XYZ file of C-alpha atoms in Angstrom:
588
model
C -12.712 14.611 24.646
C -12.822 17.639 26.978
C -13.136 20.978 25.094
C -12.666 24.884 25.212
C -14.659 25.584 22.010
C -18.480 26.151 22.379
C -19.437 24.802 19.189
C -22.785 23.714 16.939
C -23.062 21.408 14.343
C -22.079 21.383 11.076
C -20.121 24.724 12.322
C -17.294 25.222 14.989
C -17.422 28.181 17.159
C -13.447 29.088 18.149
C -13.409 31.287 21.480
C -10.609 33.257 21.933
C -9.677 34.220 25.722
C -10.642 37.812 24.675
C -14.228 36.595 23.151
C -13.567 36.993 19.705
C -15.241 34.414 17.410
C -14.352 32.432 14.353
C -17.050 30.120 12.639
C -15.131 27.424 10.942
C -16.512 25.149 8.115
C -15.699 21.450 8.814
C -14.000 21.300 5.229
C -12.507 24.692 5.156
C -8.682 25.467 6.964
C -7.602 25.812 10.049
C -8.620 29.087 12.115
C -7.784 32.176 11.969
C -4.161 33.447 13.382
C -6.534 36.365 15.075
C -7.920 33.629 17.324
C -5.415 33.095 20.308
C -5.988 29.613 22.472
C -6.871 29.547 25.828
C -2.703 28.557 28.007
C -2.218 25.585 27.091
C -1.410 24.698 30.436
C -4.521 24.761 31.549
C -5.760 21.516 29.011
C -3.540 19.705 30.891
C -5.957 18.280 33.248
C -8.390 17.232 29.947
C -9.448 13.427 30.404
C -7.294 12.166 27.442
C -8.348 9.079 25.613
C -5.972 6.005 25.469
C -5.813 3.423 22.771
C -3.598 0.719 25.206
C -1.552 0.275 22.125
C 0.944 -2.739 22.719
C 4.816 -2.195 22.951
C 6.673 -2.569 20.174
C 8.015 -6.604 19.884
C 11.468 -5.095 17.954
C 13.872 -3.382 20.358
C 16.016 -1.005 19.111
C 19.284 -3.476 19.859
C 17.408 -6.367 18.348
C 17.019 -4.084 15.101
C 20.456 -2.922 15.137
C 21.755 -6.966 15.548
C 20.287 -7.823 12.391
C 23.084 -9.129 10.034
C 23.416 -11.190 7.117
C 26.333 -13.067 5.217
C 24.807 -12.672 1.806
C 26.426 -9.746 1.184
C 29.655 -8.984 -0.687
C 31.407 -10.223 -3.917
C 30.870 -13.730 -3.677
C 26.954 -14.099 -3.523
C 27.086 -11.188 -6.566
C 29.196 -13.633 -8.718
C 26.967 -16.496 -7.907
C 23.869 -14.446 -8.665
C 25.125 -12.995 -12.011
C 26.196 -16.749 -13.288
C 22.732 -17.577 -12.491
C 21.184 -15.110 -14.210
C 22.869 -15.405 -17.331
C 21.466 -19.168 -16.978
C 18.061 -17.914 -16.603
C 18.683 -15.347 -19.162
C 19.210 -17.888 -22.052
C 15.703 -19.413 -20.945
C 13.645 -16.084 -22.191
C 13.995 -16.129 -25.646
C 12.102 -16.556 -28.825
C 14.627 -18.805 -30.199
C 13.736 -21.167 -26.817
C 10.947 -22.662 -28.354
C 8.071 -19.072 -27.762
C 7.027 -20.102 -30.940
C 5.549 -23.602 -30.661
C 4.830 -23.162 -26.551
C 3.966 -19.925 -25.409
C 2.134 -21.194 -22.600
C 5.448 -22.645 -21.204
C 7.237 -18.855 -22.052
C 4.285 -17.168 -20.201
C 4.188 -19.412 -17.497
C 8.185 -19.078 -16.996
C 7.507 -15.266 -17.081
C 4.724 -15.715 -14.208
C 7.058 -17.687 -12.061
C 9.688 -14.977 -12.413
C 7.693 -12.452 -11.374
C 6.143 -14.369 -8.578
C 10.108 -15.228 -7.327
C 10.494 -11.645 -7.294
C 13.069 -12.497 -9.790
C 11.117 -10.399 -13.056
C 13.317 -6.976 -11.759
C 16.447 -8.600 -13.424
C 14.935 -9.156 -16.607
C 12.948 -6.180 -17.368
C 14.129 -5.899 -21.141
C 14.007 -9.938 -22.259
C 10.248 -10.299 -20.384
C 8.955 -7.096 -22.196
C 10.220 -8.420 -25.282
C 8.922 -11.680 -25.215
C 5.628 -10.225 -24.108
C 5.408 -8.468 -27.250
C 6.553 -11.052 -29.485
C 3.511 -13.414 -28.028
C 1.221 -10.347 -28.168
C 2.003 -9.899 -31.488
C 1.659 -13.656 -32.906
C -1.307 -15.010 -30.338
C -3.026 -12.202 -28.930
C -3.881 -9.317 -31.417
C -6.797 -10.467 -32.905
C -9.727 -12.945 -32.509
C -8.157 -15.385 -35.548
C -5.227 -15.698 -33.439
C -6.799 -17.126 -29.741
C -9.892 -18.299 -31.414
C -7.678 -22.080 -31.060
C -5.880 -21.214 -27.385
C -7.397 -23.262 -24.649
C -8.749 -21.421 -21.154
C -5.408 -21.925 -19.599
C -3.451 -20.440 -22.226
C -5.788 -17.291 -22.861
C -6.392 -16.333 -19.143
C -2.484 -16.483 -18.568
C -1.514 -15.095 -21.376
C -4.663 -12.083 -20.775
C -3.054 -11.910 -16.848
C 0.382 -10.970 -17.941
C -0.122 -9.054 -21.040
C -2.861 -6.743 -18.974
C -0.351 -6.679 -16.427
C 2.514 -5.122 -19.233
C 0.125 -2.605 -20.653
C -1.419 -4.347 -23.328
C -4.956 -4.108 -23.772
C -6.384 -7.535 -24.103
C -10.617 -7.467 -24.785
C -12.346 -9.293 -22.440
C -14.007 -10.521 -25.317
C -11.266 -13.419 -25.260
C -13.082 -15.424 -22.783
C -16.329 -15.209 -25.327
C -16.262 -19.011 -27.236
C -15.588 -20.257 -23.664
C -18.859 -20.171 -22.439
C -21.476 -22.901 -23.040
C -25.405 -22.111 -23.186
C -25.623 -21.997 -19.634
C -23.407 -19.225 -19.105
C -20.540 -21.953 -17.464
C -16.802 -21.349 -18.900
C -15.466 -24.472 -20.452
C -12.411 -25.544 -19.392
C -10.139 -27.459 -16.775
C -9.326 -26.707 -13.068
C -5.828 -25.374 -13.915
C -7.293 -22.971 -16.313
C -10.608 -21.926 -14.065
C -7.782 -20.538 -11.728
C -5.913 -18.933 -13.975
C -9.393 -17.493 -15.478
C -9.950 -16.570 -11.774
C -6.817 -14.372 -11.442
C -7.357 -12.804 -14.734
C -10.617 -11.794 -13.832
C -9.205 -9.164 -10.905
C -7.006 -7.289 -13.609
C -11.101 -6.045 -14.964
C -12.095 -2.339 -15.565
C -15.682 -1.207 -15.251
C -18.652 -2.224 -17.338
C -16.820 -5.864 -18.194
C -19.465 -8.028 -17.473
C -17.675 -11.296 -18.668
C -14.994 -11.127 -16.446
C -17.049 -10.368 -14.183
C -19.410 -13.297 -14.607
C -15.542 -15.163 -14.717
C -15.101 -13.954 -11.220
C -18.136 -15.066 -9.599
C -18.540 -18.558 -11.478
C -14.428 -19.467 -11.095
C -14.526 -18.694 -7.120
C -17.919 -20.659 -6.809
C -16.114 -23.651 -8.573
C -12.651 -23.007 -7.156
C -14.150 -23.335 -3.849
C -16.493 -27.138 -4.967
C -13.042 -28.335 -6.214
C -10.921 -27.832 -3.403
C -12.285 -30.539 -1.155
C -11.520 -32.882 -4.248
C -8.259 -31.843 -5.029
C -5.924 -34.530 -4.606
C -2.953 -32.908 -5.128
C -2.126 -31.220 -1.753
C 0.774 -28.792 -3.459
C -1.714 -27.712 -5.713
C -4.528 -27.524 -3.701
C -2.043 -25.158 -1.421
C -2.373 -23.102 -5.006
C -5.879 -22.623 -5.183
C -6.766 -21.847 -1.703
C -3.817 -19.613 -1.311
C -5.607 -17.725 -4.505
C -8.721 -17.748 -3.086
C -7.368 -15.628 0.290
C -5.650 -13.548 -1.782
C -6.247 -12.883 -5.829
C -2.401 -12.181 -7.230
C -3.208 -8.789 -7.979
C -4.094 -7.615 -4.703
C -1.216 -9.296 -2.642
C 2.311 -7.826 -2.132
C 4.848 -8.800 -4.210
C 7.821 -9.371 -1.473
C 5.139 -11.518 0.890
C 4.000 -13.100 -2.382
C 7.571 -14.048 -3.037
C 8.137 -15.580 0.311
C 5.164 -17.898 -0.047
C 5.857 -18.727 -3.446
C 9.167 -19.773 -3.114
C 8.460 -22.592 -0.653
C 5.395 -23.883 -3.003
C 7.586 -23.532 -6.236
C 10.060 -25.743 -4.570
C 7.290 -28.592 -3.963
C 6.473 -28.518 -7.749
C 7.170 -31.274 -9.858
C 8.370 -29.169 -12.994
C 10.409 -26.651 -10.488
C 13.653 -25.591 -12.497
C 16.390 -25.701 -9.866
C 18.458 -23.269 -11.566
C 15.434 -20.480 -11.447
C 14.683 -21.692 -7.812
C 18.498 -21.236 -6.614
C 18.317 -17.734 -8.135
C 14.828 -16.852 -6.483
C 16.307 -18.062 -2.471
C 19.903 -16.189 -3.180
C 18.183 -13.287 -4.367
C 15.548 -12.950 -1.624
C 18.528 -13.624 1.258
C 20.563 -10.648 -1.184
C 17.893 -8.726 -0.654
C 16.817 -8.930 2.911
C 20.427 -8.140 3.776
C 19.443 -4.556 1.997
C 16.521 -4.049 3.739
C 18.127 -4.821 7.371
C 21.022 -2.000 6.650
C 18.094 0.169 6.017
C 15.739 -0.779 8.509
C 19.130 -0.194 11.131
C 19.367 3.138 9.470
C 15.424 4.500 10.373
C 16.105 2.502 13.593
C 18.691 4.990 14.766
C 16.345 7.951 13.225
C 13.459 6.915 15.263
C 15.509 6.172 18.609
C 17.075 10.254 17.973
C 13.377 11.487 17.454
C 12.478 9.940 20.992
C 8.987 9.107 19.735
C 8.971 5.844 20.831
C 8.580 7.738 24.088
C 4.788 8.900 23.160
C 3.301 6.555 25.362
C -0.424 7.093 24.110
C 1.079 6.539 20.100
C 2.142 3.574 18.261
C 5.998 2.362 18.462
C 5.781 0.968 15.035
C 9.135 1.338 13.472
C 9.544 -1.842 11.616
C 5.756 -1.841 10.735
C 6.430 1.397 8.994
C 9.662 0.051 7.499
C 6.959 -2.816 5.619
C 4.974 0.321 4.562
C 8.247 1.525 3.023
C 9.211 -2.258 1.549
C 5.803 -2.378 -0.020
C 6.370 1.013 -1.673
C 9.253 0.219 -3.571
C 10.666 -3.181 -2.645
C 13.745 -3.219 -5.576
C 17.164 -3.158 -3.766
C 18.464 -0.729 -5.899
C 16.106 2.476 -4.467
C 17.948 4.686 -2.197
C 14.708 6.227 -0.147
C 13.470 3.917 2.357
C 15.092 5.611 4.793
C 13.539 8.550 4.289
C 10.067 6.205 3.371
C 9.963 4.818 6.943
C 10.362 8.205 8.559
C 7.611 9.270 6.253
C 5.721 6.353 7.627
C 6.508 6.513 11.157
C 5.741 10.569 11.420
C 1.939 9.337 9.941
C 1.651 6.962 12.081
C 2.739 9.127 15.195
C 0.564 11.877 13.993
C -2.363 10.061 13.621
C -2.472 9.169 17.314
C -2.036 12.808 18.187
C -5.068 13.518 16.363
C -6.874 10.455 16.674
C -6.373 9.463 20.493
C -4.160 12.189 22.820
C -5.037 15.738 21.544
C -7.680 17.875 23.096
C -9.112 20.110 20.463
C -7.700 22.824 21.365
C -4.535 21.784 21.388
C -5.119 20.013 17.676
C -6.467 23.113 16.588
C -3.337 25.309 17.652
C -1.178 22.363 16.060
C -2.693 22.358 12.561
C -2.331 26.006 12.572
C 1.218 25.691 12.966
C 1.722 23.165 10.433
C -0.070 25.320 8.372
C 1.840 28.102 8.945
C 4.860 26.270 9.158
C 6.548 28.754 11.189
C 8.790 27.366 13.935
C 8.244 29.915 15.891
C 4.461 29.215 16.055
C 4.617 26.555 18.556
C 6.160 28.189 21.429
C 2.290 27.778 23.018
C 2.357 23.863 22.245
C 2.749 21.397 25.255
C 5.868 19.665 24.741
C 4.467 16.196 23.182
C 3.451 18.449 20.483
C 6.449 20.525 19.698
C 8.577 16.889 19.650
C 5.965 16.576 16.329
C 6.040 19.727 14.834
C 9.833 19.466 15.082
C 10.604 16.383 13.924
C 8.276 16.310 10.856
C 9.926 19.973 10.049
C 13.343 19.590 10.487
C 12.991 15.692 8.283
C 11.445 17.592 5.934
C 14.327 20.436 5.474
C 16.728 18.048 5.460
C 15.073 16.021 2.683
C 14.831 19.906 0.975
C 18.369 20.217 1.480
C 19.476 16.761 0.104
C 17.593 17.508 -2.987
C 18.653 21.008 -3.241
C 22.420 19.768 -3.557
C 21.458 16.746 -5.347
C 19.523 17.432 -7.658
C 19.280 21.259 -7.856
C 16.035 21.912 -7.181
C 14.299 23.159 -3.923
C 10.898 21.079 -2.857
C 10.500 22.195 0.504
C 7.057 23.955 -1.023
C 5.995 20.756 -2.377
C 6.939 18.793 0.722
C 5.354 21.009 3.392
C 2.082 21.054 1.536
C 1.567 17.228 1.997
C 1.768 17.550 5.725
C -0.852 20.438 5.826
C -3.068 18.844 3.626
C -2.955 15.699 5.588
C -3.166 17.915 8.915
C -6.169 19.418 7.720
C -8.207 16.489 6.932
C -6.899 15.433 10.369
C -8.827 18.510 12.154
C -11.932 17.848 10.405
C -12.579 14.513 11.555
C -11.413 16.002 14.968
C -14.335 18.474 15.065
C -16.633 15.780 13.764
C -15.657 13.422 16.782
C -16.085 16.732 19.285
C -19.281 17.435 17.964
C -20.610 14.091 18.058
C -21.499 14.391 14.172
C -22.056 11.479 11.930
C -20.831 12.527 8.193
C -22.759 11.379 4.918
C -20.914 8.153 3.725
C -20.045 10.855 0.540
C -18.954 13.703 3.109
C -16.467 10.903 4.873
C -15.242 9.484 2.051
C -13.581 13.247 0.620
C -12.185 13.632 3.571
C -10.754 10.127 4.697
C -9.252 9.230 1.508
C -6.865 11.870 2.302
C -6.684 11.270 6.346
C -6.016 7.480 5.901
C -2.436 9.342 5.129
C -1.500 7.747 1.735
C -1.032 10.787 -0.360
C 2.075 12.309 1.511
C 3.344 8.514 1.239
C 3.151 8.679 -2.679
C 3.798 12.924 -3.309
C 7.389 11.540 -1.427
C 7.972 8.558 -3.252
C 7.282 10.476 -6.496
C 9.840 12.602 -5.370
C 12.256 10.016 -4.763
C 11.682 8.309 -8.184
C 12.540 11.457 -10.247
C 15.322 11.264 -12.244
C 15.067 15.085 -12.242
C 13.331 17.218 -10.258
C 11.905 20.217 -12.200
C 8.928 22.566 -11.852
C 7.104 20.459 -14.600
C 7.812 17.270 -13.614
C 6.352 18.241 -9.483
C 3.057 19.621 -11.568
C 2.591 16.900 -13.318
C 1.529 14.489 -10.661
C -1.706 16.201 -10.480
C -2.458 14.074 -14.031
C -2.106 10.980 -11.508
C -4.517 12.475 -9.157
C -7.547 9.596 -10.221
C -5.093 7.017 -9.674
C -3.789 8.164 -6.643
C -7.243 8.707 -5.144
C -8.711 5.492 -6.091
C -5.714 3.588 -4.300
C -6.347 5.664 -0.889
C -10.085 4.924 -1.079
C -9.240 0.960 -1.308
C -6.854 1.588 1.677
C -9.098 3.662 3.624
C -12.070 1.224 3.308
C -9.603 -2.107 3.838
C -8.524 -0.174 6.703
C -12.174 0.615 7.978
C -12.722 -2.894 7.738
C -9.904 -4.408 9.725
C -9.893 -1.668 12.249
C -13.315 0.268 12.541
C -14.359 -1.785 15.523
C -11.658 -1.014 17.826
C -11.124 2.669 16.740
C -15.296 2.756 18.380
C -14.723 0.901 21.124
C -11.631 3.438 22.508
C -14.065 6.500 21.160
C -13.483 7.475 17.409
C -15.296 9.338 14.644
C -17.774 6.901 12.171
C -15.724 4.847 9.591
C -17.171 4.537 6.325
C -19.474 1.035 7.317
C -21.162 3.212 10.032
C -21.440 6.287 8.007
C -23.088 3.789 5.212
C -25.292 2.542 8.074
C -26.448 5.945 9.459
C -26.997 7.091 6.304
C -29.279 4.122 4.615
C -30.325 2.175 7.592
C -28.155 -0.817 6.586
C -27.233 -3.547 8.884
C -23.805 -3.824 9.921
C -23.555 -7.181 7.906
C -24.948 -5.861 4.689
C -22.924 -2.229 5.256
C -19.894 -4.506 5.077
C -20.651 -6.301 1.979
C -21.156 -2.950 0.590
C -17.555 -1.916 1.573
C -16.638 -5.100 0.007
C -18.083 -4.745 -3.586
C -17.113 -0.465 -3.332
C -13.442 -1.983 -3.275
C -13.844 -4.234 -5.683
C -15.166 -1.577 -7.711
C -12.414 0.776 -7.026
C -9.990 -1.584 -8.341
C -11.537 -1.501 -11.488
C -11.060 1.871 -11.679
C -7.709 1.937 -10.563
C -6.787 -0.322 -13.162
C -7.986 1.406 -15.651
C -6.437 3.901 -14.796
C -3.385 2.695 -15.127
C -4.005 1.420 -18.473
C -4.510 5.442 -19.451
C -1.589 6.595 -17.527
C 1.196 4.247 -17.895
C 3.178 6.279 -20.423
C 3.307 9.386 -18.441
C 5.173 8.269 -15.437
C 7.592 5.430 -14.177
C 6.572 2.346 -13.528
C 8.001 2.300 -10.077
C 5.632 5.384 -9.584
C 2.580 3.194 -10.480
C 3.945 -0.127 -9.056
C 3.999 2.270 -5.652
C 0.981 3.591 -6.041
C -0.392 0.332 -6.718
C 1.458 -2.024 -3.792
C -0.205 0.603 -1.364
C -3.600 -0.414 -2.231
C -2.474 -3.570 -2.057
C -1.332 -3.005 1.629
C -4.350 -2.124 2.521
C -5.657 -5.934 2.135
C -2.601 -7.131 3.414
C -2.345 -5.036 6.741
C -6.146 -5.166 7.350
C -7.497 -8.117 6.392
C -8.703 -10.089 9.677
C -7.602 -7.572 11.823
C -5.347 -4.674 11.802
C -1.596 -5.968 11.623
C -0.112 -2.591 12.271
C -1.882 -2.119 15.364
C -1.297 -5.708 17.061
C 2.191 -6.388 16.392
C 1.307 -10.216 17.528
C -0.299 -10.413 13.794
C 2.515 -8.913 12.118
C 5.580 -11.093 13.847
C 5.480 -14.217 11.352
C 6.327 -11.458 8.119
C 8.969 -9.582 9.916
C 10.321 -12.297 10.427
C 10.549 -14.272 7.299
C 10.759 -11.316 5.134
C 13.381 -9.065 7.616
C 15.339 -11.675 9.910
C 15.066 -15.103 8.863
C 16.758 -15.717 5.442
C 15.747 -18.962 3.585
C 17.865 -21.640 3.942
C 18.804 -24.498 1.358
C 20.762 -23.111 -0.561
C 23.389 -25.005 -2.438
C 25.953 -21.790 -2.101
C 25.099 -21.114 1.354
């Protein structure tokens, strides 16, 4: 990238056109209003790098076609008298008592329908009941076999409850080996993801369930359950998204030979109820994005309905109002990245952050055009969220709102100078940095935002006491993402990801740098989970199931390749989750 800074490394040297210097720390702001750019103008014939991005595969008229009949009074009737069916079946007086395994494994389906959201209330209560008479104490499991205590550990760790990983103790023999049968070594295996640090049995659990998982499945007779275990093996429960998880599941549930109809008419009417939700809103950021004109940016991403997933997987209930405002959150990262990452000279990045951070309109009347469209955009959605809040609520946020952009702005310019410099960062130095670049945080300060039932002074502050949890789930992004996408980002001309930051820095392979990667993530979930087990009572759980389905994304949209990039690898899920509803139904 062509610049007008003379610079040195690890310090930036801003000219102004009058001479005046400012030395600029990578990791402090942006530079000082004293130093004036060079025209603008005159970048214009800067060799520009280009990511050859490919077009979009959803046209705006495509988008705005999507329709659905399952809307209206009729489907709501039918749902309801379903529900009340279902209802009756999550009780202690339906047999908890002498079968908890079948309660816990009802519970498990539920959630895994994306059907749990109706019954909030009856599944927490039967989740205590069962933690109460099976799970307290040693006395009370010391009989359970592995099937019953990994489930029953899965779900109740899930809820809050802290189970001891002690549990799994009388189920190992001499060897080390955990005693039981194929059914329960998978449900072992997924209970072994929901770990915190320093738990060596599940951790041992982990390693010696996928080891046998994987000998089994060639043996596996059962083709509907072998679909089980390998599907598990992709992707451990806890780290896949619940709506794609729910589109999966209901096709396998229906192959099952104890499927309850009742439960499985509920699940396919209820996903079909829902997908007609997200299409209204998916029209709605449709029309935004068309009125922004971004799609225009040649050099950036036209990613609209990618960014609508972003917003699915941050709160996929069809009773939240904000994904709307979610996907415009999404899209303006997205569009913003690319500014930084691919198009932007320095200069020109440099004069942009400082008018984000001085968010003064008036500041970029020396920004070429492509830039202005940005600023503008990102400041006038922002005022207009300020505003809806404001009469809404009765509280102004623009302070809080403008603070995420110039936070993520500034991160931005730092691994800008990096790239102009040529400078490789310590794997430590990247890491503070990208976990707020890889442009999660202003994701989750919104959603926060959006999940308030009232906005006060106190309740904005208080999301710094998430600040662990939120930074744990941006590392697992940011190194998911590294994985999926580091390659390409090099080949078109980027700044180090974390694998060859880890490389520089300890002379690592590329093979063995990404099995560190690997085991880092696996580590940060165990931090992450934990936690969540500390700060569950402080804040909703829509807040933490957000918070949580983002790190989850980050498997899901980078895994094998970078699904937000390539729209080729993201076609099957819009279309089964967002146009296709499931069919079968005996109401249809």
């Amino acid at each position: 990238m062509a610049s007008l800074w003379t610079h040195s490394s690890p310090f930036l040297l801003c000219n102004s056109s009058v001479g005046k210097r400012n030395i600029i720390d990578y990791n402090k702001g942006f530079c000082s209003p004293r130093s004036k750019l060079t025209d603008i103008s005159t970048v214009e014939t800067a060799t520009r790098r280009s990511a050859n991005y490919a077009p979009s595969l959803w046209s705006y008229d495509f988008v705005q076609s999507l329709s659905s009949k399952y809307k209206g009074d009729k489907y709501k009737e039918i749902s309801q008298a379903l529900k009340e069916v279902v209802r009756t079946m999550i009780s202690k007086e339906n047999g908890v008592v002498k079968c908890p395994l079948s309660m816990l494994t009802l519970i498990d389906d539920l959630q895994r329908l994306g059907l749990s959201y109706h019954f909030t209330n009856e599944i927490s209560n039967v989740l205590e009941y069962i933690h109460s008479n099976f799970y307290e104490s040693h006395e009370k499991w010391i009989n359970m076999d592995l099937n019953l205590r990994s489930l029953g550990f899965r779900l109740l760790r899930q809820h809050g409850y802290h189970i001891p990983q002690d549990i799994f103790k009388d189920v190992i023999d001499d060897n080390g080996n955990f005693k039981g049968d194929i059914i329960g070594m998978l449900n072992l295996y997924e209970a072994s993801f929901h770990s915190v640090e320093e738990e060596s049995i599940l951790d041992d659990a982990r390693v010696f369930t996928t080891k046998y998982l994987k000998e089994s499945l060639k043996n596996i007779e059962d083709q509907n359950f072998a679909s089980f275990v390998s599907h598990s093996l992709d992707f451990p429960l806890h780290w896949i998204l619940p709506r794609v998880e729910t589109n999966w599941y209901i096709h396998a549930y229906e192959k099952r030979s104890d499927m309850n109809p009742t439960v499985l008419e509920l699940a396919k009417l209820d996903f079909n109820m829902v997908q007609a939700i997200y299409q209204e809103d998916m029209k709605y950021a449709s029309r935004w994005w068309k009125d922004t004109c971004w799609e225009k940016f040649a050099f950036a991403r036209d990613r609209l309905v990618e960014n609508f997933m972003w917003s699915v997987t941050e709160n996929y209930l069809p009773h939240f109002q904000g994904r709307g405002v979610m996907t415009k959150v999404n899209a303006m990262i997205t569009t913003i990245d690319d500014v930084y990452d691919v198009y932007g000279t320095l200069p020109e990045l440099e004069q942009f952050t400082n008018s984000m951070n001085s968010w003064d309109v008036n500041a970029i009347e020396e920004l070429p055009d492509y830039m202005r469209v940005c600023f503008l955009a990102c400041y006038n959605a922002t005022n207009e969220l300020s505003y809806n809040m404001l009469t809404n609520k009765g509280f102004f946020v623009n302070n809080y709102l403008k603070e995420t952009w110039q936070e993520l702005c500034n991160s931005y310019i730092i691994e800008a100078r990096w790239f102009n410099d040529g400078y490789t960062p310590s794997f430590e130095e990247f890491i503070k940095n990208a976990y707020i670049s890889i442009g999660i945080v202003p994701i989750i300060k919104h959603a926060y935002l959006l999940t308030l039932p009232n906005v006060t002074e106190e309740a904005l502050k208080r999301i710094k006491r998430a600040e662990n949890l939120i930074r744990y789930a941006c590392i697992i992004v940011r190194l998911t993402n590294d994985m999926g996408t580091s390659s390409d980002e090099l080949e078109r001309g980027d700044v180090p990801k974390s694998i060859q930051c880890y490389m520089h820095e300890s002379g690592a392979t590329e093979v063995e740098a990404k099995v560190y990667i690997k085991q880092l993530t696996l580590e940060t979930w165990k931090k992450l989970n934990k936690e969540c087990q500390k700060i569950d009572s402080e804040f909703s759980q829509e807040f933490i199931d957000c918070i949580m389905n983002l790190a989850r994304m980050g498997h899901f949209m980078y895994t094998d390749g970078d699904k937000h990039g390539k729209p080729d690898m993201f076609k099957p899920y819009v279309l089964s989750l967002f146009v296709n509803p499931i069919e079968g139904l005996s109401y249809s």
